[in-house]
JSON list of C-alpha atoms in Angstrom, two decimals:
[
{"chain": "G", "resi": 58, "resn": "GLU", "atom": "CA", "xyz": [-8.09, 126.28, 18.05]},
{"chain": "G", "resi": 59, "resn": "SER", "atom": "CA", "xyz": [-4.38, 126.63, 17.25]},
{"chain": "G", "resi": 60, "resn": "ALA", "atom": "CA", "xyz": [-3.73, 123.12, 18.60]},
{"chain": "G", "resi": 61, "resn": "ARG", "atom": "CA", "xyz": [-5.74, 121.72, 15.70]},
{"chain": "G", "resi": 62, "resn": "TRP", "atom": "CA", "xyz": [-2.95, 122.70, 13.28]},
{"chain": "G", "resi": 63, "resn": "TRP", "atom": "CA", "xyz": [0.03, 121.11, 15.05]},
{"chain": "G", "resi": 64, "resn": "VAL", "atom": "CA", "xyz": [0.89, 118.87, 12.10]},
{"chain": "G", "resi": 65, "resn": "LEU", "atom": "CA", "xyz": [1.59, 122.06, 10.12]},
{"chain": "G", "resi": 66, "resn": "THR", "atom": "CA", "xyz": [3.26, 124.19, 12.79]},
{"chain": "G", "resi": 67, "resn": "ILE", "atom": "CA", "xyz": [5.81, 121.44, 13.42]},
{"chain": "G", "resi": 68, "resn": "ILE", "atom": "CA", "xyz": [7.10, 121.67, 9.83]},
{"chain": "G", "resi": 69, "resn": "PRO", "atom": "CA", "xyz": [8.77, 125.12, 10.10]},
{"chain": "G", "resi": 70, "resn": "ALA", "atom": "CA", "xyz": [10.08, 124.11, 13.55]},
{"chain": "G", "resi": 71, "resn": "ASN", "atom": "CA", "xyz": [11.73, 121.06, 11.97]},
{"chain": "G", "resi": 72, "resn": "LEU", "atom": "CA", "xyz": [13.17, 123.14, 9.13]},
{"chain": "G", "resi": 73, "resn": "VAL", "atom": "CA", "xyz": [14.66, 125.64, 11.59]},
{"chain": "G", "resi": 74, "resn": "GLY", "atom": "CA", "xyz": [16.08, 122.72, 13.59]},
{"chain": "G", "resi": 75, "resn": "ILE", "atom": "CA", "xyz": [17.70, 121.22, 10.49]},
{"chain": "G", "resi": 76, "resn": "TYR", "atom": "CA", "xyz": [19.17, 124.60, 9.55]},
{"chain": "G", "resi": 77, "resn": "LEU", "atom": "CA", "xyz": [20.61, 125.10, 13.04]},
{"chain": "G", "resi": 78, "resn": "LEU", "atom": "CA", "xyz": [22.05, 121.57, 13.14]},
{"chain": "G", "resi": 79, "resn": "ASN", "atom": "CA", "xyz": [23.75, 122.24, 9.82]},
{"chain": "G", "resi": 80, "resn": "ARG", "atom": "CA", "xyz": [25.23, 125.48, 11.17]},
{"chain": "G", "resi": 81, "resn": "LEU", "atom": "CA", "xyz": [26.39, 123.87, 14.43]},
{"chain": "G", "resi": 82, "resn": "PHE", "atom": "CA", "xyz": [28.12, 120.97, 12.69]},
{"chain": "G", "resi": 83, "resn": "LYS", "atom": "CA", "xyz": [29.69, 123.32, 10.16]},
{"chain": "G", "resi": 84, "resn": "ALA", "atom": "CA", "xyz": [31.07, 125.44, 13.01]},
{"chain": "G", "resi": 85, "resn": "GLU", "atom": "CA", "xyz": [32.89, 122.31, 14.21]},
{"chain": "G", "resi": 86, "resn": "GLY", "atom": "CA", "xyz": [34.24, 121.61, 10.74]},
{"chain": "G", "resi": 87, "resn": "LYS", "atom": "CA", "xyz": [31.90, 118.65, 10.30]},
{"chain": "G", "resi": 88, "resn": "ARG", "atom": "CA", "xyz": [29.04, 117.79, 7.98]},
{"chain": "G", "resi": 89, "resn": "TYR", "atom": "CA", "xyz": [25.60, 117.35, 9.51]},
{"chain": "G", "resi": 90, "resn": "LEU", "atom": "CA", "xyz": [24.46, 114.68, 7.03]},
{"chain": "G", "resi": 91, "resn": "GLU", "atom": "CA", "xyz": [27.41, 112.46, 8.00]},
{"chain": "G", "resi": 92, "resn": "ILE", "atom": "CA", "xyz": [25.52, 111.36, 11.12]},
{"chain": "G", "resi": 93, "resn": "LEU", "atom": "CA", "xyz": [22.66, 110.15, 8.90]},
{"chain": "G", "resi": 94, "resn": "ARG", "atom": "CA", "xyz": [24.81, 108.14, 6.53]},
{"chain": "G", "resi": 95, "resn": "PHE", "atom": "CA", "xyz": [24.33, 104.36, 6.43]},
{"chain": "G", "resi": 96, "resn": "SER", "atom": "CA", "xyz": [27.56, 102.45, 6.97]},
{"chain": "G", "resi": 97, "resn": "LYS", "atom": "CA", "xyz": [28.18, 100.10, 4.02]},
{"chain": "G", "resi": 98, "resn": "ASP", "atom": "CA", "xyz": [30.68, 98.10, 6.06]},
{"chain": "G", "resi": 99, "resn": "SER", "atom": "CA", "xyz": [28.13, 97.00, 8.65]},
{"chain": "G", "resi": 100, "resn": "LEU", "atom": "CA", "xyz": [24.79, 96.89, 6.79]},
{"chain": "G", "resi": 101, "resn": "GLY", "atom": "CA", "xyz": [24.11, 93.25, 7.74]},
{"chain": "G", "resi": 102, "resn": "ARG", "atom": "CA", "xyz": [24.86, 93.69, 11.44]},
{"chain": "G", "resi": 103, "resn": "ASP", "atom": "CA", "xyz": [23.04, 97.01, 11.55]},
{"chain": "G", "resi": 104, "resn": "PHE", "atom": "CA", "xyz": [19.97, 95.45, 9.96]},
{"chain": "G", "resi": 105, "resn": "LEU", "atom": "CA", "xyz": [19.95, 92.72, 12.62]},
{"chain": "G", "resi": 106, "resn": "TRP", "atom": "CA", "xyz": [20.20, 95.44, 15.28]},
{"chain": "G", "resi": 107, "resn": "LEU", "atom": "CA", "xyz": [17.27, 97.19, 13.59]},
{"chain": "G", "resi": 108, "resn": "LEU", "atom": "CA", "xyz": [15.11, 94.05, 13.66]},
{"chain": "G", "resi": 109, "resn": "GLY", "atom": "CA", "xyz": [15.88, 93.49, 17.33]},
{"chain": "G", "resi": 110, "resn": "SER", "atom": "CA", "xyz": [15.21, 97.14, 18.08]},
{"chain": "G", "resi": 111, "resn": "LEU", "atom": "CA", "xyz": [11.83, 97.03, 16.36]},
{"chain": "G", "resi": 112, "resn": "VAL", "atom": "CA", "xyz": [10.74, 94.00, 18.37]},
{"chain": "G", "resi": 113, "resn": "ILE", "atom": "CA", "xyz": [11.27, 95.98, 21.57]},
{"chain": "G", "resi": 114, "resn": "GLY", "atom": "CA", "xyz": [10.84, 99.57, 20.40]},
{"chain": "G", "resi": 115, "resn": "LEU", "atom": "CA", "xyz": [7.52, 99.38, 18.57]},
{"chain": "G", "resi": 116, "resn": "PRO", "atom": "CA", "xyz": [5.59, 98.03, 21.59]},
{"chain": "G", "resi": 117, "resn": "LEU", "atom": "CA", "xyz": [7.25, 100.73, 23.73]},
{"chain": "G", "resi": 118, "resn": "ALA", "atom": "CA", "xyz": [6.02, 103.34, 21.26]},
{"chain": "G", "resi": 119, "resn": "ILE", "atom": "CA", "xyz": [2.49, 101.98, 20.84]},
{"chain": "G", "resi": 120, "resn": "LEU", "atom": "CA", "xyz": [1.36, 100.31, 24.08]},
{"chain": "G", "resi": 121, "resn": "PRO", "atom": "CA", "xyz": [1.67, 103.32, 26.45]},
{"chain": "G", "resi": 122, "resn": "ILE", "atom": "CA", "xyz": [-0.69, 105.45, 24.34]},
{"chain": "G", "resi": 123, "resn": "ASN", "atom": "CA", "xyz": [-4.03, 103.91, 25.32]},
{"chain": "G", "resi": 124, "resn": "GLY", "atom": "CA", "xyz": [-2.91, 102.46, 28.64]},
{"chain": "G", "resi": 125, "resn": "LEU", "atom": "CA", "xyz": [-1.73, 105.81, 29.98]},
{"chain": "G", "resi": 126, "resn": "ALA", "atom": "CA", "xyz": [-4.76, 107.59, 28.51]},
{"chain": "G", "resi": 127, "resn": "THR", "atom": "CA", "xyz": [-7.04, 105.23, 30.41]},
{"chain": "G", "resi": 128, "resn": "LEU", "atom": "CA", "xyz": [-5.01, 105.63, 33.59]},
{"chain": "G", "resi": 129, "resn": "ILE", "atom": "CA", "xyz": [-4.89, 109.44, 33.42]},
{"chain": "G", "resi": 130, "resn": "PHE", "atom": "CA", "xyz": [-8.25, 110.28, 31.81]},
{"chain": "G", "resi": 131, "resn": "GLY", "atom": "CA", "xyz": [-10.30, 107.16, 32.42]},
{"chain": "G", "resi": 132, "resn": "ASN", "atom": "CA", "xyz": [-10.98, 106.95, 28.69]},
{"chain": "G", "resi": 133, "resn": "PRO", "atom": "CA", "xyz": [-8.40, 106.47, 25.90]},
{"chain": "G", "resi": 134, "resn": "GLU", "atom": "CA", "xyz": [-10.52, 108.49, 23.47]},
{"chain": "G", "resi": 135, "resn": "THR", "atom": "CA", "xyz": [-10.35, 111.71, 25.48]},
{"chain": "G", "resi": 136, "resn": "PRO", "atom": "CA", "xyz": [-6.71, 112.74, 24.83]},
{"chain": "G", "resi": 137, "resn": "THR", "atom": "CA", "xyz": [-6.77, 111.18, 21.36]},
{"chain": "G", "resi": 138, "resn": "GLY", "atom": "CA", "xyz": [-9.66, 113.48, 20.48]},
{"chain": "G", "resi": 139, "resn": "MET", "atom": "CA", "xyz": [-7.70, 116.46, 21.79]},
{"chain": "G", "resi": 140, "resn": "LEU", "atom": "CA", "xyz": [-4.65, 115.48, 19.73]},
{"chain": "G", "resi": 141, "resn": "PHE", "atom": "CA", "xyz": [-6.40, 114.58, 16.49]},
{"chain": "G", "resi": 142, "resn": "GLN", "atom": "CA", "xyz": [-8.91, 117.31, 15.73]},
{"chain": "G", "resi": 143, "resn": "SER", "atom": "CA", "xyz": [-10.46, 117.52, 12.27]},
{"chain": "G", "resi": 144, "resn": "LEU", "atom": "CA", "xyz": [-8.39, 119.06, 9.48]},
{"chain": "G", "resi": 145, "resn": "PRO", "atom": "CA", "xyz": [-9.16, 119.83, 5.84]},
{"chain": "G", "resi": 146, "resn": "ALA", "atom": "CA", "xyz": [-7.71, 117.51, 3.20]},
{"chain": "G", "resi": 147, "resn": "TRP", "atom": "CA", "xyz": [-5.20, 120.12, 1.99]},
{"chain": "G", "resi": 148, "resn": "ALA", "atom": "CA", "xyz": [-3.73, 120.39, 5.50]},
{"chain": "G", "resi": 149, "resn": "LEU", "atom": "CA", "xyz": [-3.24, 116.64, 5.70]},
{"chain": "G", "resi": 150, "resn": "ALA", "atom": "CA", "xyz": [-1.55, 116.69, 2.28]},
{"chain": "G", "resi": 151, "resn": "VAL", "atom": "CA", "xyz": [0.87, 119.42, 3.41]},
{"chain": "G", "resi": 152, "resn": "GLY", "atom": "CA", "xyz": [1.18, 117.58, 6.70]},
{"chain": "G", "resi": 153, "resn": "LEU", "atom": "CA", "xyz": [3.12, 114.82, 4.93]},
{"chain": "G", "resi": 154, "resn": "LEU", "atom": "CA", "xyz": [6.10, 117.14, 5.26]},
{"chain": "G", "resi": 155, "resn": "PHE", "atom": "CA", "xyz": [5.87, 116.63, 9.04]},
{"chain": "G", "resi": 156, "resn": "PRO", "atom": "CA", "xyz": [7.26, 113.05, 9.12]},
{"chain": "G", "resi": 157, "resn": "LEU", "atom": "CA", "xyz": [9.65, 113.76, 6.26]},
{"chain": "G", "resi": 158, "resn": "THR", "atom": "CA", "xyz": [11.26, 116.70, 8.05]},
{"chain": "G", "resi": 159, "resn": "ILE", "atom": "CA", "xyz": [11.16, 115.26, 11.56]},
{"chain": "G", "resi": 160, "resn": "ALA", "atom": "CA", "xyz": [13.40, 112.38, 10.46]},
{"chain": "G", "resi": 161, "resn": "PHE", "atom": "CA", "xyz": [16.16, 114.94, 9.88]},
{"chain": "G", "resi": 162, "resn": "ALA", "atom": "CA", "xyz": [15.46, 117.02, 12.98]},
{"chain": "G", "resi": 163, "resn": "GLU", "atom": "CA", "xyz": [14.35, 115.26, 16.15]},
{"chain": "G", "resi": 164, "resn": "LEU", "atom": "CA", "xyz": [16.53, 112.19, 16.80]},
{"chain": "G", "resi": 165, "resn": "PRO", "atom": "CA", "xyz": [19.55, 113.83, 15.11]},
{"chain": "G", "resi": 166, "resn": "THR", "atom": "CA", "xyz": [19.25, 116.79, 17.51]},
{"chain": "G", "resi": 167, "resn": "TYR", "atom": "CA", "xyz": [18.95, 114.84, 20.74]},
{"chain": "G", "resi": 168, "resn": "PHE", "atom": "CA", "xyz": [21.06, 111.77, 20.00]},
{"chain": "G", "resi": 169, "resn": "GLY", "atom": "CA", "xyz": [23.26, 112.80, 17.08]},
{"chain": "G", "resi": 170, "resn": "TYR", "atom": "CA", "xyz": [24.28, 116.22, 18.38]},
{"chain": "G", "resi": 171, "resn": "VAL", "atom": "CA", "xyz": [23.37, 116.75, 22.05]},
{"chain": "G", "resi": 172, "resn": "MET", "atom": "CA", "xyz": [24.05, 113.32, 23.57]},
{"chain": "G", "resi": 173, "resn": "PRO", "atom": "CA", "xyz": [27.69, 112.85, 22.49]},
{"chain": "G", "resi": 174, "resn": "ARG", "atom": "CA", "xyz": [28.64, 116.43, 23.37]},
{"chain": "G", "resi": 175, "resn": "LEU", "atom": "CA", "xyz": [26.88, 116.24, 26.72]},
{"chain": "G", "resi": 176, "resn": "ALA", "atom": "CA", "xyz": [28.67, 112.96, 27.42]},
{"chain": "G", "resi": 177, "resn": "ALA", "atom": "CA", "xyz": [32.00, 114.66, 26.74]},
{"chain": "G", "resi": 178, "resn": "GLN", "atom": "CA", "xyz": [31.14, 117.58, 29.03]},
{"chain": "G", "resi": 179, "resn": "LEU", "atom": "CA", "xyz": [29.76, 115.47, 31.86]},
{"chain": "G", "resi": 180, "resn": "LYS", "atom": "CA", "xyz": [32.28, 112.67, 31.34]},
{"chain": "G", "resi": 181, "resn": "ASN", "atom": "CA", "xyz": [29.31, 110.37, 31.83]},
{"chain": "G", "resi": 182, "resn": "GLY", "atom": "CA", "xyz": [27.66, 108.77, 28.82]},
{"chain": "G", "resi": 183, "resn": "TRP", "atom": "CA", "xyz": [24.78, 107.31, 30.83]},
{"chain": "G", "resi": 184, "resn": "ALA", "atom": "CA", "xyz": [23.81, 110.67, 32.31]},
{"chain": "G", "resi": 185, "resn": "ALA", "atom": "CA", "xyz": [23.98, 112.22, 28.84]},
{"chain": "G", "resi": 186, "resn": "TRP", "atom": "CA", "xyz": [21.73, 109.47, 27.47]},
{"chain": "G", "resi": 187, "resn": "PHE", "atom": "CA", "xyz": [19.13, 109.98, 30.21]},
{"chain": "G", "resi": 188, "resn": "ILE", "atom": "CA", "xyz": [19.12, 113.78, 29.96]},
{"chain": "G", "resi": 189, "resn": "ALA", "atom": "CA", "xyz": [18.82, 113.77, 26.16]},
{"chain": "G", "resi": 190, "resn": "ALA", "atom": "CA", "xyz": [16.04, 111.15, 26.22]},
{"chain": "G", "resi": 191, "resn": "PHE", "atom": "CA", "xyz": [14.20, 112.91, 29.05]},
{"chain": "G", "resi": 192, "resn": "PHE", "atom": "CA", "xyz": [14.07, 116.20, 27.18]},
{"chain": "G", "resi": 193, "resn": "LEU", "atom": "CA", "xyz": [13.09, 114.49, 23.94]},
{"chain": "G", "resi": 194, "resn": "GLY", "atom": "CA", "xyz": [10.10, 113.09, 25.80]},
{"chain": "G", "resi": 195, "resn": "PHE", "atom": "CA", "xyz": [9.48, 116.37, 27.63]},
{"chain": "G", "resi": 196, "resn": "GLN", "atom": "CA", "xyz": [9.25, 118.43, 24.44]},
{"chain": "G", "resi": 197, "resn": "HIS", "atom": "CA", "xyz": [6.16, 116.44, 23.47]},
{"chain": "G", "resi": 198, "resn": "CYS", "atom": "CA", "xyz": [4.26, 118.10, 26.31]},
{"chain": "G", "resi": 199, "resn": "PHE", "atom": "CA", "xyz": [4.12, 121.20, 24.14]},
{"chain": "G", "resi": 200, "resn": "LEU", "atom": "CA", "xyz": [3.08, 119.69, 20.82]},
{"chain": "G", "resi": 201, "resn": "PRO", "atom": "CA", "xyz": [0.32, 120.54, 20.49]},
{"chain": "G", "resi": 202, "resn": "LEU", "atom": "CA", "xyz": [0.25, 123.21, 23.18]},
{"chain": "G", "resi": 203, "resn": "ILE", "atom": "CA", "xyz": [-2.87, 122.42, 25.18]},
{"chain": "G", "resi": 204, "resn": "LEU", "atom": "CA", "xyz": [-2.63, 123.86, 28.67]},
{"chain": "G", "resi": 205, "resn": "ASP", "atom": "CA", "xyz": [-4.17, 120.88, 30.39]},
{"chain": "G", "resi": 206, "resn": "GLY", "atom": "CA", "xyz": [-1.95, 119.19, 32.99]},
{"chain": "G", "resi": 207, "resn": "ARG", "atom": "CA", "xyz": [-3.32, 115.72, 32.34]},
{"chain": "G", "resi": 208, "resn": "PHE", "atom": "CA", "xyz": [-2.87, 116.05, 28.58]},
{"chain": "G", "resi": 209, "resn": "MET", "atom": "CA", "xyz": [0.70, 117.30, 28.97]},
{"chain": "G", "resi": 210, "resn": "LEU", "atom": "CA", "xyz": [1.50, 114.45, 31.38]},
{"chain": "G", "resi": 211, "resn": "TRP", "atom": "CA", "xyz": [0.03, 111.95, 28.90]},
{"chain": "G", "resi": 212, "resn": "ARG", "atom": "CA", "xyz": [2.07, 113.35, 26.01]},
{"chain": "G", "resi": 213, "resn": "PHE", "atom": "CA", "xyz": [5.29, 113.19, 28.06]},
{"chain": "G", "resi": 214, "resn": "ALA", "atom": "CA", "xyz": [4.71, 109.78, 29.59]},
{"chain": "G", "resi": 215, "resn": "MET", "atom": "CA", "xyz": [3.55, 108.12, 26.37]},
{"chain": "G", "resi": 216, "resn": "TYR", "atom": "CA", "xyz": [6.68, 109.17, 24.47]},
{"chain": "G", "resi": 217, "resn": "LEU", "atom": "CA", "xyz": [9.34, 108.79, 27.18]},
{"chain": "G", "resi": 218, "resn": "PRO", "atom": "CA", "xyz": [9.74, 104.97, 26.96]},
{"chain": "G", "resi": 219, "resn": "PHE", "atom": "CA", "xyz": [10.47, 105.14, 23.22]},
{"chain": "G", "resi": 220, "resn": "ALA", "atom": "CA", "xyz": [12.80, 108.12, 23.72]},
{"chain": "G", "resi": 221, "resn": "LEU", "atom": "CA", "xyz": [14.78, 106.23, 26.37]},
{"chain": "G", "resi": 222, "resn": "PHE", "atom": "CA", "xyz": [14.96, 103.11, 24.22]},
{"chain": "G", "resi": 223, "resn": "ALA", "atom": "CA", "xyz": [15.91, 104.91, 20.99]},
{"chain": "G", "resi": 224, "resn": "GLY", "atom": "CA", "xyz": [18.61, 106.84, 22.83]},
{"chain": "G", "resi": 225, "resn": "LEU", "atom": "CA", "xyz": [19.93, 103.63, 24.38]},
{"chain": "G", "resi": 226, "resn": "VAL", "atom": "CA", "xyz": [20.18, 101.90, 21.00]},
{"chain": "G", "resi": 227, "resn": "ILE", "atom": "CA", "xyz": [22.02, 104.88, 19.50]},
{"chain": "G", "resi": 228, "resn": "LYS", "atom": "CA", "xyz": [24.29, 105.16, 22.55]},
{"chain": "G", "resi": 229, "resn": "LEU", "atom": "CA", "xyz": [25.28, 101.51, 22.24]},
{"chain": "G", "resi": 230, "resn": "ARG", "atom": "CA", "xyz": [25.51, 101.61, 18.44]},
{"chain": "G", "resi": 231, "resn": "PRO", "atom": "CA", "xyz": [25.67, 105.15, 16.97]},
{"chain": "G", "resi": 232, "resn": "ARG", "atom": "CA", "xyz": [25.40, 103.75, 13.42]},
{"chain": "G", "resi": 233, "resn": "MET", "atom": "CA", "xyz": [21.73, 103.02, 14.18]},
{"chain": "G", "resi": 234, "resn": "LEU", "atom": "CA", "xyz": [20.76, 106.71, 14.08]},
{"chain": "G", "resi": 235, "resn": "PRO", "atom": "CA", "xyz": [19.82, 106.80, 10.36]},
{"chain": "G", "resi": 236, "resn": "TYR", "atom": "CA", "xyz": [17.82, 103.58, 10.70]},
{"chain": "G", "resi": 237, "resn": "LEU", "atom": "CA", "xyz": [15.85, 104.87, 13.68]},
{"chain": "G", "resi": 238, "resn": "ALA", "atom": "CA", "xyz": [15.33, 108.22, 11.93]},
{"chain": "G", "resi": 239, "resn": "VAL", "atom": "CA", "xyz": [13.62, 106.34, 9.08]},
{"chain": "G", "resi": 240, "resn": "VAL", "atom": "CA", "xyz": [11.56, 104.30, 11.55]},
{"chain": "G", "resi": 241, "resn": "HIS", "atom": "CA", "xyz": [10.57, 107.51, 13.31]},
{"chain": "G", "resi": 242, "resn": "ALA", "atom": "CA", "xyz": [9.38, 109.03, 10.03]},
{"chain": "G", "resi": 243, "resn": "LEU", "atom": "CA", "xyz": [7.32, 105.91, 9.23]},
{"chain": "G", "resi": 244, "resn": "MET", "atom": "CA", "xyz": [5.78, 105.99, 12.70]},
{"chain": "G", "resi": 245, "resn": "ASP", "atom": "CA", "xyz": [4.73, 109.59, 12.19]},
{"chain": "G", "resi": 246, "resn": "ILE", "atom": "CA", "xyz": [3.27, 108.79, 8.77]},
{"chain": "G", "resi": 247, "resn": "SER", "atom": "CA", "xyz": [1.10, 106.24, 10.56]},
{"chain": "G", "resi": 248, "resn": "THR", "atom": "CA", "xyz": [0.20, 109.00, 13.04]},
{"chain": "G", "resi": 249, "resn": "LEU", "atom": "CA", "xyz": [-1.16, 111.07, 10.16]},
{"chain": "G", "resi": 250, "resn": "ALA", "atom": "CA", "xyz": [-3.21, 108.06, 9.06]},
{"chain": "G", "resi": 251, "resn": "VAL", "atom": "CA", "xyz": [-5.20, 108.34, 12.32]},
{"chain": "G", "resi": 252, "resn": "TYR", "atom": "CA", "xyz": [-6.86, 111.45, 10.85]},
{"chain": "G", "resi": 253, "resn": "LEU", "atom": "CA", "xyz": [-8.37, 109.28, 8.10]},
{"chain": "G", "resi": 254, "resn": "THR", "atom": "CA", "xyz": [-10.16, 107.14, 10.68]},
{"chain": "G", "resi": 255, "resn": "ARG", "atom": "CA", "xyz": [-11.83, 110.01, 12.50]}
]
């Protein structure tokens, strides 16, 4: 029953994540929001990077959902029904805070904070990219927390390609982080829209 409310439980998790990121950057004498600032000097080039990234990234985010569901469950509707259980209208309205807060929490944590520091520790940027992307995908096993091995595998495998690609884009061009954070928020707004079709 608790899994039904994941679009609400993620909101305080995001807020705690944003608070901790702010504290961690401040401890280094830096400002957290600096990593989410658009560079005025490279807007044109960054926008071209964004367009190219969307051409590749959106299919990587969308196509695995039903394909993997069919492969793992035999029916794409089975895990979708587990993920999107009915919610009252007020919960969906509050749930709009989910994509708005995740833009400031998820990609900034893994690719704005963890990846560069891990690269410095390991002295290997590629290993840092893979580890950060892997755990970004892995965390989706637990949201919502449904203790079904096939469901958890589906959640991990469906998100991992996009996590790897987003991390790669940010590794190659760190200025893309704010753009991909916005794209991520828009993708999750479309996720909420699925509730309206059920």
